[in-house]
Structures are given as structure tokens and as C-alpha cells.
CSV table of C-alpha atoms in Angstrom, one decimal:
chain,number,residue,atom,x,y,z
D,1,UNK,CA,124.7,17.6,42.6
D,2,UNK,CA,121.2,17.1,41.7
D,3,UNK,CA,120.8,14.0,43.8
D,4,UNK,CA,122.1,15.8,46.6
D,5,UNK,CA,119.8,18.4,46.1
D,6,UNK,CA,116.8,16.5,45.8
D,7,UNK,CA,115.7,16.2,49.4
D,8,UNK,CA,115.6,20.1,49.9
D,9,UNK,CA,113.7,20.3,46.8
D,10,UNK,CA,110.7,17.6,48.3
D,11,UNK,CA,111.1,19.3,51.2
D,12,UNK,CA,110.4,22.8,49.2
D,13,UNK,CA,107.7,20.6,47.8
D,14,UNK,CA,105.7,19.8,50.9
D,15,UNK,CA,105.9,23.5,52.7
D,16,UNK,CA,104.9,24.7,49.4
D,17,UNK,CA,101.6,22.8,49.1
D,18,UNK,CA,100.4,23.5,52.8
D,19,UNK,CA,101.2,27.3,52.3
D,20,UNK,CA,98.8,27.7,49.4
D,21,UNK,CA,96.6,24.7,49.3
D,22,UNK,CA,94.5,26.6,52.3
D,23,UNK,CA,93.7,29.4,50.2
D,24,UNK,CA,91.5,27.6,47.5
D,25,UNK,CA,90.1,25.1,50.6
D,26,UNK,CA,89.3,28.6,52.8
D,27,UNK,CA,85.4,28.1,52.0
D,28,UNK,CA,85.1,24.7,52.4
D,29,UNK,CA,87.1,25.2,56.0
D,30,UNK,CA,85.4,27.8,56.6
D,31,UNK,CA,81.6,25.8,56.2
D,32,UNK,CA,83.1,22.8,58.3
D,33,UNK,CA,84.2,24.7,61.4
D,34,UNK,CA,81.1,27.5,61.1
D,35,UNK,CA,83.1,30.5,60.4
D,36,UNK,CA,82.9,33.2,57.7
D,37,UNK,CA,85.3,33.2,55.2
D,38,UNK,CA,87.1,36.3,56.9
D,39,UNK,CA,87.3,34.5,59.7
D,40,UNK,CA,89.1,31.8,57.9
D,41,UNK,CA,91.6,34.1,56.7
D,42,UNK,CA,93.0,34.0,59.9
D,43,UNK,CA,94.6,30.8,59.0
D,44,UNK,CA,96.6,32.3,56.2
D,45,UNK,CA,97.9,35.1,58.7
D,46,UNK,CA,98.6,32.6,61.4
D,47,UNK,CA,100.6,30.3,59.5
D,48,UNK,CA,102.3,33.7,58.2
D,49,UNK,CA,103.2,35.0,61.3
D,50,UNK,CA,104.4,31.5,62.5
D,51,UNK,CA,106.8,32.2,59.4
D,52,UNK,CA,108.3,34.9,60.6
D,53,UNK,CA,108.7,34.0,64.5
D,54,UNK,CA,109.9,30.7,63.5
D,55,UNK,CA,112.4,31.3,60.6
D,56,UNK,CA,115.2,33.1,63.2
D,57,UNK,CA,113.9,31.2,66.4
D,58,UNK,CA,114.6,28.1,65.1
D,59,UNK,CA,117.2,28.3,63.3
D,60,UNK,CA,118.9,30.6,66.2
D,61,UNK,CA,118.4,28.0,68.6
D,62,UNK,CA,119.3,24.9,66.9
D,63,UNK,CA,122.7,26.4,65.1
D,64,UNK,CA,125.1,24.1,67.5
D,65,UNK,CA,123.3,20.7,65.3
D,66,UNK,CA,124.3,19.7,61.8
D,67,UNK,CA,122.1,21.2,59.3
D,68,UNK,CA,121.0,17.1,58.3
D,69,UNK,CA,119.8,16.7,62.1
D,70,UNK,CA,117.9,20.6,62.2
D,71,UNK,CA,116.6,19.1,58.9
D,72,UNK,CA,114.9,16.7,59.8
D,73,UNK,CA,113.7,17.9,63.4
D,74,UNK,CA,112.2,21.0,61.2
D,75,UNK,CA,110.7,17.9,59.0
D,76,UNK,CA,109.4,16.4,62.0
D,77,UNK,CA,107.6,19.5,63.4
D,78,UNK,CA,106.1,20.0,59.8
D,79,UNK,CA,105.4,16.7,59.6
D,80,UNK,CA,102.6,16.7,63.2
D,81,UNK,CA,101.2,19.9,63.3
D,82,UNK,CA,99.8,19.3,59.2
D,83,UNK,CA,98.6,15.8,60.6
D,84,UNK,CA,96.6,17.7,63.5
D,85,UNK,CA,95.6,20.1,61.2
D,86,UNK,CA,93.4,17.6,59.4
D,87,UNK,CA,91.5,16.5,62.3
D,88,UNK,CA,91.5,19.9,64.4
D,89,UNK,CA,87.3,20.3,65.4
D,90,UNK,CA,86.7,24.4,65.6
D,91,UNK,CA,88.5,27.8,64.9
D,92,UNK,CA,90.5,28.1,67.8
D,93,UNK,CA,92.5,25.2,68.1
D,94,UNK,CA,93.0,24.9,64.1
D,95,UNK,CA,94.4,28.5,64.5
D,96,UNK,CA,97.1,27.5,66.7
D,97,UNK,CA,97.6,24.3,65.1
D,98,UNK,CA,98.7,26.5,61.7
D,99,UNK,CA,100.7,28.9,63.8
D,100,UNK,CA,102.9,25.9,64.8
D,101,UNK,CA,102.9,24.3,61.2
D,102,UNK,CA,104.2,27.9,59.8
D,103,UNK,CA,106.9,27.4,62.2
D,104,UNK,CA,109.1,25.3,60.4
D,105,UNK,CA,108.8,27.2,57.2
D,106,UNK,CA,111.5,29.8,57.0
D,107,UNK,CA,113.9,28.1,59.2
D,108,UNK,CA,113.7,25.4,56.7
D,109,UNK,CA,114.8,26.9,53.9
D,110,UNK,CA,117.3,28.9,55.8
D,111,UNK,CA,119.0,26.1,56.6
D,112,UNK,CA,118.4,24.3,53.3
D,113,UNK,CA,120.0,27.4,51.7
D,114,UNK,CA,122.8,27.5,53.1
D,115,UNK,CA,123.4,23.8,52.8
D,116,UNK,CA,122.9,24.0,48.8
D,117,UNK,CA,125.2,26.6,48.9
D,118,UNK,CA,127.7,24.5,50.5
D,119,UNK,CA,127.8,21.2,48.9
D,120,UNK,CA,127.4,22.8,45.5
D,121,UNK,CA,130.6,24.0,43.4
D,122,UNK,CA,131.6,27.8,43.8
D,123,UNK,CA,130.0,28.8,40.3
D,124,UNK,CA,127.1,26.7,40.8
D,125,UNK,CA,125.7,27.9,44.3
D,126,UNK,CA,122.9,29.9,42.7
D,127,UNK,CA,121.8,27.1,40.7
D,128,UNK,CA,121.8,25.2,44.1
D,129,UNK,CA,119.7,27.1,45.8
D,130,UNK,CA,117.5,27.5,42.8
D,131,UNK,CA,117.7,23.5,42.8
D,132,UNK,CA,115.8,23.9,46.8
D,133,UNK,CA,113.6,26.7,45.6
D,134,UNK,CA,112.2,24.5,42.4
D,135,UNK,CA,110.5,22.8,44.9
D,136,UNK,CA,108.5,26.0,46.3
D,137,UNK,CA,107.5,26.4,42.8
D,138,UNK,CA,106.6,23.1,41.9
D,139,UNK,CA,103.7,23.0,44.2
D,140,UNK,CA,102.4,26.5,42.8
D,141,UNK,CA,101.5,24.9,39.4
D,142,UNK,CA,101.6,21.0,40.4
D,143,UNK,CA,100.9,19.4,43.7
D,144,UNK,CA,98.8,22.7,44.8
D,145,UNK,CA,96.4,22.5,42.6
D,146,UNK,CA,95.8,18.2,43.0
D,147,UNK,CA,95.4,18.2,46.6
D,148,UNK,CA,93.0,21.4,46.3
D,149,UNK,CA,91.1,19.1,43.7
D,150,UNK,CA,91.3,16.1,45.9
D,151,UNK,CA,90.2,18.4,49.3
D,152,UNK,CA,87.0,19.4,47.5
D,153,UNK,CA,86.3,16.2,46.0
D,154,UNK,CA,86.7,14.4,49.6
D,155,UNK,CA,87.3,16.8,52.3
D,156,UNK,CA,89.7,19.5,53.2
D,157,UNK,CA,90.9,17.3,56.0
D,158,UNK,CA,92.3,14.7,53.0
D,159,UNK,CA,94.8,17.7,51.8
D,160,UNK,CA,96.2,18.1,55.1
D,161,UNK,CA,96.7,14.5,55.2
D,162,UNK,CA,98.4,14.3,52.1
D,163,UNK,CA,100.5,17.4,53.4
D,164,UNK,CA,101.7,15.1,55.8
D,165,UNK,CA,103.1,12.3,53.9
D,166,UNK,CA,104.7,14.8,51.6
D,167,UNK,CA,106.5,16.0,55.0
D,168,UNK,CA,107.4,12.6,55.7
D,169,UNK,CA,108.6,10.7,52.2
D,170,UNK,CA,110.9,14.5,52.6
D,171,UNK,CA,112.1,13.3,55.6
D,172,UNK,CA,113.4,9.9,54.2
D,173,UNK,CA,115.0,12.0,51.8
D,174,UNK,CA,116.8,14.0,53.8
D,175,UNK,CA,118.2,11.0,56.5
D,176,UNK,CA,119.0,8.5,53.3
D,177,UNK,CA,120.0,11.3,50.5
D,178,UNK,CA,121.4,14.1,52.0
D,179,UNK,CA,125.2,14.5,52.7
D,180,UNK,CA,126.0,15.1,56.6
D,181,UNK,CA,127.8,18.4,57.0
D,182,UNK,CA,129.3,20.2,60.0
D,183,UNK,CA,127.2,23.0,62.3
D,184,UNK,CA,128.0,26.1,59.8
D,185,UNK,CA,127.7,27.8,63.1
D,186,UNK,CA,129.5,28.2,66.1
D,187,UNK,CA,126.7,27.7,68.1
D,188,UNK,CA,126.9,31.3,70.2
D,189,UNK,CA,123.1,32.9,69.2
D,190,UNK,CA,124.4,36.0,70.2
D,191,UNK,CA,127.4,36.1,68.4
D,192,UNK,CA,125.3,34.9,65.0
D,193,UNK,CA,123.1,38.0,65.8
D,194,UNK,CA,125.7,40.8,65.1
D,195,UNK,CA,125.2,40.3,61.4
D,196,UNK,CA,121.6,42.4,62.0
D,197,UNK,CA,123.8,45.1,63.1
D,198,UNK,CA,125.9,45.4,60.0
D,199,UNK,CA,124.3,47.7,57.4
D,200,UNK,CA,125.2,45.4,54.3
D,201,UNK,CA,122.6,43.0,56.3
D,202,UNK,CA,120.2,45.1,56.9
D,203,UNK,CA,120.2,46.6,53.5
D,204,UNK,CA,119.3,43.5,51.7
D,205,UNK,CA,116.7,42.2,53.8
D,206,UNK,CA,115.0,46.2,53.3
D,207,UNK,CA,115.7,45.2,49.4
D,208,UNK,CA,113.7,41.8,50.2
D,209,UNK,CA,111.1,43.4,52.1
D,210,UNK,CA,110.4,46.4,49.9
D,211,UNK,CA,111.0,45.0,46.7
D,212,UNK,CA,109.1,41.4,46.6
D,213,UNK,CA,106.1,43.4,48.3
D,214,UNK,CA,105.4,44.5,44.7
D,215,UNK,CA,105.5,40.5,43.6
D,216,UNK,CA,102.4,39.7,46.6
D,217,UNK,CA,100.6,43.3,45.4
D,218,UNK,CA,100.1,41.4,41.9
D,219,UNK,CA,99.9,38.4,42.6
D,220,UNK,CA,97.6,38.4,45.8
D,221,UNK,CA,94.9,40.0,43.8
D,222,UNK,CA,95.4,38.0,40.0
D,223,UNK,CA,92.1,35.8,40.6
D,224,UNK,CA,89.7,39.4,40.4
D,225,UNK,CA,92.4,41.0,38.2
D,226,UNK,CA,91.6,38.0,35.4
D,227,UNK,CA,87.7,37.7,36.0
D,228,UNK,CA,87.3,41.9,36.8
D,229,UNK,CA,89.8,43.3,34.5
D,230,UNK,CA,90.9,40.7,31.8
D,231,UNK,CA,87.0,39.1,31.6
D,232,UNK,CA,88.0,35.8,32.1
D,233,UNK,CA,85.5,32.8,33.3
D,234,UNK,CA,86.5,32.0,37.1
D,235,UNK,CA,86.6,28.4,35.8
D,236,UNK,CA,90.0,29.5,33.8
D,237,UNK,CA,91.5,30.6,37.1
D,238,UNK,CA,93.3,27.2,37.8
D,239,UNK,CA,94.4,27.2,34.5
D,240,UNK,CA,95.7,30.9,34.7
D,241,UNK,CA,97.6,30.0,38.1
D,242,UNK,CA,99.2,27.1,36.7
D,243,UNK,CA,100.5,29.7,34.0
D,244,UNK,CA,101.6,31.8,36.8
D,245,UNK,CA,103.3,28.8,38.5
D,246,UNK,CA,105.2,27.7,35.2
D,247,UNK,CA,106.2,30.9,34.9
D,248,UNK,CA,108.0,31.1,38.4
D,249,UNK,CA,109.3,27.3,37.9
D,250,UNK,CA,111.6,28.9,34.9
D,251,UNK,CA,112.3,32.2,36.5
D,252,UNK,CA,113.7,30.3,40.0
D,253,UNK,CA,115.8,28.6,37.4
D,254,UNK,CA,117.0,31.6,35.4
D,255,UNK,CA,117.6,33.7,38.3
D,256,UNK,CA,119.7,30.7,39.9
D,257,UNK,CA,121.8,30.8,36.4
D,258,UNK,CA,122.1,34.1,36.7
D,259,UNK,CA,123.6,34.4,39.7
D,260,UNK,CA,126.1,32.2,38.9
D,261,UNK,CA,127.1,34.0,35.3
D,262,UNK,CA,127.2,37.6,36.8
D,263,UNK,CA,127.5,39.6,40.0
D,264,UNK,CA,124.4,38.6,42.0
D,265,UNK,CA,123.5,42.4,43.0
D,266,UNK,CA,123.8,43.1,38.8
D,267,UNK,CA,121.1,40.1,38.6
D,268,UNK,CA,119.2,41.3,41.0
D,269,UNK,CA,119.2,45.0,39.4
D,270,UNK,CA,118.2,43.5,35.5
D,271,UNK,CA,115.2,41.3,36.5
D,272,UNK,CA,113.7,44.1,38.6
D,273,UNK,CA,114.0,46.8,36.1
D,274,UNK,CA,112.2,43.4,33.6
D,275,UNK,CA,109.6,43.5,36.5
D,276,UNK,CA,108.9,46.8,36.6
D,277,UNK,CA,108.1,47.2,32.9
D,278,UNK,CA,106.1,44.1,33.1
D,279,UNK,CA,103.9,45.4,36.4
D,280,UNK,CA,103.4,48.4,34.4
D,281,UNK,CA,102.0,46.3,30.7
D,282,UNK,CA,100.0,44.6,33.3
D,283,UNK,CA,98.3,48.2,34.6
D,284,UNK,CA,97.7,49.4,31.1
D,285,UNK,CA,97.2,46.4,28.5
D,286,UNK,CA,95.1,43.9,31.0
D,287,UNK,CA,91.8,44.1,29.3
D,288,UNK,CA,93.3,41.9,26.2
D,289,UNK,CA,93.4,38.6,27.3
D,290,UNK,CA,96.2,37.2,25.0
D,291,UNK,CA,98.4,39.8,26.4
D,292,UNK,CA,97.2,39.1,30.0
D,293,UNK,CA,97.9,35.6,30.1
D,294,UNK,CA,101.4,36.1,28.8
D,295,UNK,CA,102.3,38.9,31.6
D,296,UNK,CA,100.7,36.3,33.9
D,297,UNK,CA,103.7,34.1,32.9
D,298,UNK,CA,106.3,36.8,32.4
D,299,UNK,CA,105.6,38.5,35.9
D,300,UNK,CA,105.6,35.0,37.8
D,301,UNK,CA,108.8,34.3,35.8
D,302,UNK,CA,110.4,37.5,37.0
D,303,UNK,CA,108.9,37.9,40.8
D,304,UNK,CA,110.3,34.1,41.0
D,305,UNK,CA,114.1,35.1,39.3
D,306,UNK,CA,115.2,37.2,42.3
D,307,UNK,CA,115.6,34.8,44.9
D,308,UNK,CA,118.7,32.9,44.0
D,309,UNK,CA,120.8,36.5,43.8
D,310,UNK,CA,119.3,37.6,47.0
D,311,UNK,CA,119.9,34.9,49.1
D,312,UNK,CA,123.9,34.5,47.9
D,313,UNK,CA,124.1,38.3,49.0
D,314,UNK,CA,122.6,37.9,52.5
D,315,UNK,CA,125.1,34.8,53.1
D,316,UNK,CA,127.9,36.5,51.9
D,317,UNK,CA,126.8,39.7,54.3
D,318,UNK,CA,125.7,37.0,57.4
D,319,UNK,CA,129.4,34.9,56.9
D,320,UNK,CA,129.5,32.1,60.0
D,321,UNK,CA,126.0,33.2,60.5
D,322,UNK,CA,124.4,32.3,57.3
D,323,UNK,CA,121.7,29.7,58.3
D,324,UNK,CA,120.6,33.0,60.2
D,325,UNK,CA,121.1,34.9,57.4
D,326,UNK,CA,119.1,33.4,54.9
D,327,UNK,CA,116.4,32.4,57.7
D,328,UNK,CA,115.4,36.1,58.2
D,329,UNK,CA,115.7,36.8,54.4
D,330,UNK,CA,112.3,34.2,54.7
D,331,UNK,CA,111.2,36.5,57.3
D,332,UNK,CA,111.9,39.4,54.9
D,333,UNK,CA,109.7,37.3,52.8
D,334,UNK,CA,106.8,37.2,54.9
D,335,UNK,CA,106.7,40.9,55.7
D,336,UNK,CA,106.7,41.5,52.0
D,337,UNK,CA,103.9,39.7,51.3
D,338,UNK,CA,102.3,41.5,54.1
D,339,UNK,CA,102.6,44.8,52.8
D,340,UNK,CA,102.1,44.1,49.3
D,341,UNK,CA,98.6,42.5,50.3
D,342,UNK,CA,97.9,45.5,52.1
D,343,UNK,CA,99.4,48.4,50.0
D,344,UNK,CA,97.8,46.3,47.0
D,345,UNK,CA,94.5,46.9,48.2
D,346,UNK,CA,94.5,50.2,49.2
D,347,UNK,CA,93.5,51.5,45.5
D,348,UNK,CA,90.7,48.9,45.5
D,349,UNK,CA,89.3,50.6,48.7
D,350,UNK,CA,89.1,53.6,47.0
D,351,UNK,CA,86.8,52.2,43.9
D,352,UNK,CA,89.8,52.1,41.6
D,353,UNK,CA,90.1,48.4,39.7
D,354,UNK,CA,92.2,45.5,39.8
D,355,UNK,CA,94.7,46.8,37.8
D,356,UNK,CA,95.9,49.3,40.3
D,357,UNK,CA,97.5,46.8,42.1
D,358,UNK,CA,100.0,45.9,39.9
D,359,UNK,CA,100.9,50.0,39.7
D,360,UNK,CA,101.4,49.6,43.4
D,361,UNK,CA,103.8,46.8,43.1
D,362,UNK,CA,105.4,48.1,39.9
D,363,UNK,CA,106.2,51.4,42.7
D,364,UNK,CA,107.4,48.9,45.3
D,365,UNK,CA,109.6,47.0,42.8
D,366,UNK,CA,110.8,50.6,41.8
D,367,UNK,CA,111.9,51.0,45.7
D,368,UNK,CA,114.0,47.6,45.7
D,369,UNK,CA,115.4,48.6,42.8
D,370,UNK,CA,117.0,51.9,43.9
D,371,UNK,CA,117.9,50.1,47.5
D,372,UNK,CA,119.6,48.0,45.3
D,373,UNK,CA,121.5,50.3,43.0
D,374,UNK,CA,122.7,51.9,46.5
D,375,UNK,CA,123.7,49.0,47.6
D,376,UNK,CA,126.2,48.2,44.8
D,377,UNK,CA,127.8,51.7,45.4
D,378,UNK,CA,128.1,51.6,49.0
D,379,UNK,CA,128.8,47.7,49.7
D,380,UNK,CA,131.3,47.0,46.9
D,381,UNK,CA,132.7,44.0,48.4
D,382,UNK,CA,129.4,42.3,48.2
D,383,UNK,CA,128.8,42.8,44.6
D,384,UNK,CA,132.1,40.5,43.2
D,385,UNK,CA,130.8,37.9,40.7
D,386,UNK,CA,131.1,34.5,42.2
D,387,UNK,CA,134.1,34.0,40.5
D,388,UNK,CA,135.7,37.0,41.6
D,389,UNK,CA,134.5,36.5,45.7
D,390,UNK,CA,135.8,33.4,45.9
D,391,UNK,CA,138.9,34.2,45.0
D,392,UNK,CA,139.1,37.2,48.0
């Protein structure tokens, strides 16, 4: 299974690296196309919002193909638009050139998603799709940080270049490695998009929404939280987000294994209430740095764990529509990342420290977690083992 896995893992790989690798480039792109670094900020939230338009467009639109063939056309897309955005001249057109790179993003992993599920055995599915996932967290503590070392030691330009061939030795992968399987869909957009209208649906992606805005409240502001809070050097920041990487690396894993040893909704219930309590050590026991660098660990360990239980629930709720499914759970995504940025940084406006922000997502985990617990009573159908759904 590994083997077969492998290409959606590179794959995770390469959208990884060009997702984060901008943010600790953003000065030097911002000095080389005369902007401020607000300005350049703009990238971030186009290639956000190309996330979210593409993630159900795409997949929607392409559900008639086998998932190999949307693969690699998704690879493809990838694959130009991070080669133009290495020699894009001014703001403008790099802008739109990262809107159309985001694009590929969550359709890719809804597609890959429910592929893993699919060619995996029935009680190793959230392993699977931990399996893709690894990849997504492999370029947090790995790959990001070597092409931001090689972008400032040559140019920014070089890490989109690099972004590139990762794109491309992924799409290798996925035409020699990866098994050809029949259109999971029936092809009828309209039809897929009734699953939005069922309440289980739309109940798990408010879970996703809600409750993974408290990961981005934390971890969107851990940089000022470790020099401000827990008096670290700003040289020890790499460092600290490799920790922080690591730490989601074992917690994709853990929450895959979960998911596979217990009812995914249970899974989902235990690692946020683990979250909570560690948002909360993180508000009150920052200023010690051995502490702080363990919660770094422990909190991108547990913000990381959810994701395998989560996405078995919204294909089990989406059915014949679960490419769909699990490409608007990376919409979900997106929109949780969005407002735990924003509700992160409302205490900071205020004059309150970096701390705050990890109560705000510790109040925001809270929220998932009851969604959750309500969701177990009302959508009993949903919350079998995986043992005991396949059997129904």
C-alpha cells in the first residue's frame, strides 16, 4: 500500500512547499517587485482564495475522468503557474499568477483522498489518507525550510523553480506509480451537489471550519509568541518550526491510526479535548521556554491528528460524491485558517500579548468540539467504527 500511496504523498510534498515557502521569502519578494510587505501579503491570500474556488470547481467539473487522469491534469496546472511564478516582473501579474497556482490545491487532495481511501484496505483507510497527508507535513519541517534557505541564498525566483520540479517528478509518480481506478462519480455536478444539502455534510465541514480555526489562531502567530512571549532569539525560529513540523508529521500519523482503531467522530472528540488543554498550557505556562517548545510540539502534534477522522466522515456523509466531499472539507480548511488568523489577532489589537491567541483558538477548538459531540448524537449512522460501517 505504501507504494501505492507514494505519489499522493510527493504530490502533498510539492503543494506543501509553495503554500508556506512564500511566507519566509515575503520580504525578499516584496524588495524585488517594490512593494511593502503588506502588500506582499496579498500573495498569501490570493493563493488562499484560489484554494477555496478551486478545491469544488475543479473537482466538480472534472468528476466524469478517472481520479489518475484529474491527477495529473491538477499536477499539470500546479506544475505552470509555480514556473511563471518564478519569473513574474511586478505585483499584479504575480498576484494572479498565485491565484491560479492555489487552484489546484484543495481539489488535489480531494481527489487524492478519496483515492487513498479506495485502494487501501477497509481498516486501513485512515492510515491511507494519513499516508497522502504525510506529505503536507513533510514540507512543514523538511523541504520548506531548504528551498526558503536556498531562495534567500540565490533568489526567491530559485524556490519557485524548485516548486516546479517537485510538481513534475509528482507527476511521474502519479502516471508510472499510481493504480488507474474508475470515475468515483457519476459525472452529473448537480447531482454530486445534493450532499451540501444534507445536514450530516454540512455539520462536519462547520466542525472543520470552526474547530481547525483555533489550530491557524496559534499557529499563525508562533513566530512573535516565541521571541515576545517565550524570549526566544528570532534565529531559533527555524528551529522552533521544524519542532512544530515534527510534531504534525507524528500527529497526521496518529490521527490516521486512530481512525482506523475507533469510531472516527470518537477520534475526533479525544484529540480536541488533548488540544484544548494544550492551547490553554500554552496561554498560561509560555514564558518557560522548556515548556514552550514542548507545547510547540504537542499542539502541532494535535492540530495535525484531526484530519484523517474528519475526512473519513465527510466521505461517508458525501457517498458517490466523495471527491466533492473531501474537496470542500479543503475549502473548510481554508476558511479556518481565515478566521483563526483574524479572530487570533483581535486580542493583539487590543494591546493584549501573544499568548492571547492561543486562548482564542483554545475557544474555537471548544466550538468544534461541542459541534462534534452533537454530531455523534444526532448522526448516529456516521459514527460506526470502520469495522462496524463496513459491514452496513
Amino acid at each position: 500500500m505504501i507504494k501505492k500511496i507514494l505519489p499522493l504523498t510527493l504530490g502533498g510534498l510539492a503543494i506543501g512547499t509553495t503554500e508556506f515557502v512564500i511566507m519566509g521569502l515575503l520580504p525578499d519578494v516584496a524588495r524585488s517587485l517594490d512593494v511593502s510587505i503588506p502588500e506582499a501579503g496579498h500573495f498569501i491570500s490570493s493563493y488562499a482564495l484560489g484554494v477555496v474556488v478551486g478545491a469544488p470547481l475543479l473537482v466538480a467539473f472534472s468528476s466524469k475522468l478517472p481520479p489518475k487522469k484529474i491527477l495529473l491534469l491538477l499536477l499539470l496546472v500546479f506544475v505552470v503557474f509555480n514556473g511563471l511564478s518564478a519569473v513574474m516582473p511586478n505585483y499584479i501579474t504575480f498576484l494572479f499568477v498565485r491565484f491560479f497556482a492555489g487552484l489546484p490545491h484543495g481539489a488535489f487532495f480531494g481527489v487524492g483522498t478519496a483515492v487513498a481511501k479506495n485502494i487501501a484496505p477497509p481498516k486501513k483507510q485512515g492510515q491511507a489518507i494519513a499516508g497522502m497527508f504525510a506529505g503536507l507535513t513533510i514540507a512543514n519541517f523538511a523541504m520548506v525550510p531548504l528551498v526558503t534557505f536556498i531562495g534567500h541564498q540565490f533568489s526567491w525566483r530559485s524556490a519557485f523553480g524548485m516548486v516546479a520540479l517537485l510538481g513534475l517528478i509528482s507527476m511521474m509518480a502519479v502516471h508510472y506509480m499510481l493504480p488507474n481506478l474508475k470515475s468515483f462519480s457519476q459525472g452529473k455536478v448537480l447531482e454530486d451537489l445534493k450532499f451540501l444539502k444534507k445536514p450530516v455534510a454540512l455539520f462536519i465541514l462547520s466542525i472543520v471550519a470552526i474547530g481547525f480555526g483555533g489550530m491557524f489562531s496559534w499557529f499563525s502567530y508562533i513566530s512573535p509568541l516565541m521571541t515576545e512571549v517565550s524570549k526566544f532569539p528570532e534565529t531559533r525560529i527555524p528551529f522552533i518550526m521544524i519542532l512544530a513540523g515534527s510534531g504534525m508529521f507524528v500527529g497526521n500519523f496518529l490521527g490516521g491510526w486512530m481512525a482506523d482503531k475507533m469510531r472516527p467522530a470518537l477520534a475526533s472528540n479525544i484529540l480536541m479535548i488533548f488540544f484544548i488543554v494544550a492551547l490553554m498550557m500554552v496561554f498560561f505556562l509560555s514564558e518557560n521556554q522548556t515548556i514552550s517548545l514542548v507545547l510547540t510540539f504537542v499542539c502541532g502534534m494535535l492540530s495535525m491528528s484531526v484530519v484523517a477522522p474528519i475526512n473519513i466522515l465527510i466521505i461517508r456523509a458525501a457517498q458517490k460524491a466523495e471527491m466533492l466531499g473531501a474537496a470542500f472539507m479543503q475549502a473548510a480548511f481554508n476558511i479556518a485558517n481565515s478566521i483563526g488568523a483574524y479572530l487570533g489577532g483581535i486580542p493583539l489589537l487590543h494591546g493584549l500579548g501573544y499568548q492571547y491567541t492561543s486562548l482564542v483558538g483554545a475557544v474555537l477548538v471548544f466550538g468544534g468540539f461541542v459541534l462534534s459531540l452533537i454530531f455523534m448524537i444526532k448522526f448516529k449512522p456516521f459514527v460506526k467504527s470502520p469495522e462496524e460501517y463496513s459491514i452496513h
